[in-house]
XYZ file of C-alpha atoms in Angstrom:
308
model
C 254.396 37.083 154.800
C 252.224 37.338 157.866
C 252.713 40.139 160.358
C 251.137 37.824 162.917
C 254.155 35.525 162.624
C 256.550 38.419 163.129
C 254.499 39.498 166.147
C 254.724 35.972 167.541
C 258.507 36.005 167.123
C 258.684 39.386 168.850
C 256.544 38.153 171.740
C 258.790 35.110 172.107
C 261.909 37.304 172.260
C 260.361 39.634 174.821
C 259.219 36.710 177.001
C 262.780 35.381 177.141
C 264.134 38.827 177.991
C 261.621 39.121 180.861
C 262.779 35.779 182.192
C 259.437 34.109 181.512
C 260.983 31.634 179.061
C 264.459 30.060 178.908
C 267.285 31.420 176.769
C 269.521 29.320 174.517
C 273.272 28.855 174.706
C 275.212 29.252 171.447
C 278.626 28.124 170.233
C 279.803 29.068 166.750
C 282.454 27.500 164.522
C 283.959 29.493 161.651
C 285.277 27.805 158.515
C 287.680 30.270 156.929
C 288.005 28.532 153.512
C 284.265 29.050 152.890
C 283.795 32.032 155.237
C 280.954 30.124 156.895
C 279.754 30.254 160.498
C 278.097 27.097 161.828
C 276.090 27.563 165.016
C 275.243 25.011 167.699
C 272.294 26.106 169.831
C 271.224 24.251 172.947
C 268.901 24.357 175.916
C 271.095 24.340 179.051
C 268.356 22.625 181.052
C 267.629 19.646 178.783
C 270.841 19.689 176.665
C 268.782 19.317 173.492
C 270.510 21.070 170.595
C 270.337 22.162 166.966
C 273.144 22.543 164.435
C 272.636 25.373 161.947
C 274.382 25.554 158.538
C 277.067 22.890 158.833
C 280.070 22.593 156.493
C 281.451 19.565 154.647
C 285.073 20.093 153.641
C 285.490 19.857 149.851
C 288.719 20.095 147.891
C 287.701 21.353 144.454
C 290.822 20.320 142.567
C 290.616 16.682 143.635
C 286.889 16.380 144.312
C 287.612 14.931 147.741
C 285.444 15.466 150.814
C 286.462 15.317 154.460
C 284.979 16.086 157.870
C 287.529 18.057 159.890
C 285.275 21.123 160.153
C 282.162 19.109 161.034
C 284.207 17.024 163.483
C 284.617 20.137 165.624
C 280.831 20.226 165.976
C 280.759 16.540 166.899
C 283.498 16.970 169.486
C 281.732 19.948 171.043
C 278.332 18.233 171.151
C 279.710 15.033 172.651
C 281.965 16.901 175.042
C 278.987 18.807 176.446
C 276.591 15.864 176.448
C 274.266 17.455 173.895
C 271.367 15.619 172.302
C 271.078 17.009 168.778
C 267.432 17.059 167.698
C 267.669 19.359 164.642
C 270.009 19.851 161.706
C 268.791 23.194 160.341
C 269.620 24.766 156.987
C 268.795 28.418 156.395
C 268.810 27.751 152.625
C 270.471 25.675 149.897
C 273.916 27.259 150.044
C 275.918 28.082 146.923
C 279.272 28.541 148.654
C 279.757 25.418 150.762
C 278.534 21.854 150.963
C 276.342 20.843 153.888
C 277.624 18.206 156.307
C 274.127 17.530 157.656
C 273.822 13.866 156.560
C 277.203 12.994 158.105
C 276.310 14.898 161.278
C 273.013 13.017 161.421
C 274.983 9.758 161.387
C 277.221 11.010 164.187
C 274.768 12.967 166.340
C 271.222 12.488 165.057
C 268.661 15.225 164.517
C 265.950 15.901 161.947
C 267.102 17.739 158.818
C 264.975 20.799 158.053
C 264.883 23.638 155.524
C 262.332 26.072 154.132
C 259.507 24.708 151.959
C 260.781 26.893 149.118
C 263.499 24.312 148.533
C 261.161 22.676 146.012
C 261.510 25.779 143.794
C 265.291 25.570 144.057
C 265.192 21.859 143.259
C 263.054 22.461 140.191
C 265.265 25.258 138.832
C 268.626 23.655 139.522
C 267.408 20.154 138.729
C 266.964 21.399 135.166
C 270.251 23.334 135.122
C 272.176 20.236 136.209
C 270.014 17.854 134.171
C 269.482 15.781 137.292
C 266.983 13.481 135.607
C 263.705 12.010 136.761
C 265.317 10.052 139.594
C 266.002 13.324 141.403
C 262.923 14.089 143.488
C 261.890 17.745 143.422
C 259.470 17.537 146.340
C 261.789 18.222 149.279
C 261.640 14.577 150.357
C 265.397 14.585 151.021
C 264.602 16.583 154.172
C 262.758 15.470 157.298
C 260.791 18.701 157.612
C 259.990 21.635 155.346
C 259.226 24.825 157.252
C 256.642 27.385 156.207
C 256.507 30.921 157.518
C 255.460 30.927 161.155
C 256.009 27.243 161.825
C 256.884 26.524 165.455
C 259.361 23.994 166.793
C 261.402 23.543 169.949
C 264.853 22.650 171.233
C 264.162 21.198 174.634
C 262.344 23.965 176.515
C 263.494 26.654 174.062
C 260.719 27.816 171.755
C 261.531 28.596 168.131
C 259.747 30.002 165.105
C 260.700 29.865 161.423
C 260.350 32.980 159.284
C 260.425 32.861 155.480
C 262.857 35.515 154.220
C 263.214 35.066 150.445
C 265.294 37.230 148.141
C 268.762 35.724 148.266
C 267.050 32.474 147.232
C 263.362 31.475 147.272
C 263.949 29.074 150.164
C 265.710 31.280 152.714
C 264.534 30.911 156.299
C 265.486 32.745 159.478
C 265.129 30.869 162.759
C 264.170 32.841 165.857
C 265.273 30.559 168.685
C 264.511 31.886 172.136
C 265.604 35.531 172.008
C 268.104 35.297 169.133
C 267.720 35.033 165.355
C 269.775 33.042 162.876
C 269.359 34.917 159.617
C 271.465 32.963 157.135
C 272.580 34.995 154.120
C 269.971 37.745 154.195
C 272.485 40.223 155.608
C 276.044 40.420 156.830
C 277.840 42.508 159.437
C 276.851 46.187 159.212
C 280.172 47.164 157.629
C 279.789 44.556 154.863
C 276.143 44.927 153.850
C 273.755 42.379 152.386
C 273.592 39.185 150.356
C 273.456 39.030 146.586
C 270.116 38.428 144.891
C 271.103 37.401 141.358
C 271.028 33.608 141.644
C 268.156 31.864 139.810
C 265.030 32.591 141.838
C 266.654 35.495 143.706
C 264.970 38.890 143.877
C 266.438 42.117 145.254
C 263.037 43.598 146.044
C 262.035 40.523 148.034
C 265.392 40.607 149.799
C 264.833 44.200 150.918
C 261.412 43.351 152.309
C 262.750 40.255 154.080
C 265.544 42.239 155.685
C 263.257 45.035 156.795
C 260.950 42.425 158.262
C 263.791 40.961 160.325
C 264.851 44.450 161.363
C 261.370 44.956 162.820
C 262.313 42.602 165.646
C 263.320 44.284 168.931
C 266.513 46.330 168.584
C 268.355 44.295 171.229
C 267.785 41.018 169.371
C 271.062 39.264 168.614
C 271.499 38.210 164.996
C 273.777 35.320 164.087
C 274.997 35.366 160.483
C 276.070 32.566 158.165
C 279.066 34.324 156.597
C 281.689 36.999 157.072
C 284.328 38.273 154.661
C 286.179 40.919 156.713
C 284.997 44.320 155.535
C 287.715 46.760 154.413
C 289.499 48.083 157.490
C 288.475 45.146 159.721
C 291.081 42.434 160.334
C 288.957 39.879 162.194
C 285.960 37.708 161.360
C 282.597 38.454 162.982
C 279.195 36.795 162.732
C 277.177 38.229 165.612
C 275.412 41.590 165.564
C 272.068 43.079 166.649
C 268.954 44.428 165.011
C 269.835 47.891 166.294
C 273.356 47.803 164.887
C 272.034 46.742 161.487
C 269.313 49.378 161.465
C 271.763 52.101 162.438
C 274.743 51.148 160.337
C 274.239 48.486 157.694
C 276.111 49.689 154.638
C 273.288 48.754 152.257
C 270.034 48.716 154.185
C 270.226 50.966 157.257
C 267.150 52.931 158.291
C 266.356 55.523 155.641
C 267.392 53.456 152.607
C 264.360 53.112 150.343
C 263.332 49.923 148.610
C 263.972 51.379 145.153
C 267.405 52.659 146.143
C 268.315 49.275 147.590
C 267.136 47.426 144.483
C 269.145 49.741 142.242
C 272.265 49.318 144.385
C 271.895 45.540 144.740
C 271.225 45.008 141.023
C 274.190 47.117 140.006
C 276.501 45.496 142.527
C 275.417 41.943 141.718
C 276.276 42.506 138.045
C 279.943 42.902 139.045
C 280.204 39.757 141.203
C 281.759 36.470 140.185
C 279.990 33.235 141.009
C 281.036 31.563 144.285
C 283.946 29.212 143.621
C 282.074 26.194 144.996
C 278.660 26.901 143.477
C 278.701 23.860 141.166
C 279.294 21.191 143.817
C 277.454 23.095 146.551
C 274.100 23.474 144.858
C 274.117 19.928 143.437
C 274.754 18.520 146.900
C 272.657 20.916 148.975
C 269.539 20.589 146.823
C 269.790 16.886 147.733
C 269.859 17.618 151.462
C 273.646 17.384 151.649
C 273.878 14.049 149.837
C 276.212 13.583 146.890
C 274.610 12.628 143.562
C 273.896 8.940 143.130
C 276.807 6.818 141.958
C 276.839 5.976 138.264
C 277.176 2.454 136.854
C 280.912 2.403 137.598
C 280.242 3.065 141.289
C 281.626 6.616 141.178
C 279.733 9.768 142.177
C 280.133 12.782 139.896
C 279.647 16.539 140.108
C 278.398 18.010 136.830
C 279.703 21.288 135.414
C 277.220 22.802 132.941
C 279.175 24.693 130.265
C 278.091 28.242 129.374
C 274.916 27.863 131.451
C 275.384 30.013 134.565
């Protein structure tokens, strides 16, 4: 990963803080059943917007989908006259299904994810025996970001940073003077993401986190999940680089890479798989689309037995 790209992100943040560049406005929506925070970011001058990590409601027992959570995003965007130009995914989630294709139908916007999605597609395409019809080239997405790629939301500048470890495809998006860091880390009192999924790596995760924590201390970080740490009775998904460096349970300043890897490896060995991992990964590796219907016109989610 290039230090030049981190330096560019830092310069962008500092320019916004000086008032030389515009700052984004942010509205978050929290889905308690999946513990997921969806963020809508927009430029107040142009009203162009991005939706980050949307949620499709999925009832596991019946296999039914619905859009009540995503509808909140639609209502907010329409109510504020927003023009959605991006549907951003920080990674191929294993704990909720993406609503990006439905939101594209309602609001528009290009669907984007990290270029590492092709690794995820290759690994999980084999696990789910997706067959040759399933393209493993990221073509289900409109854009695949590499580390340092620039984009914009109206007059708000943004830069994508590759932060692998939780999965090979994880991206953080520095938009104006804030960063959307996906599952790399959680609130300081809860710690960090697991790294034991196929393609995950605790050592890479440590380096990705420390890279993000090299951004200016005042930088706001918006997280993808919260689970209420012991002793905290409310959900939270916004913190700062400084708060994470000073107090993150797993990776605060002073925690060495080897100590983190030992802790993360030991902890991950005790964790159960996310309850929606089977439908989530099959859908999200397809850009939020359900698998193709079979010859009876029905779409199916596969459950590999004794595989994961």
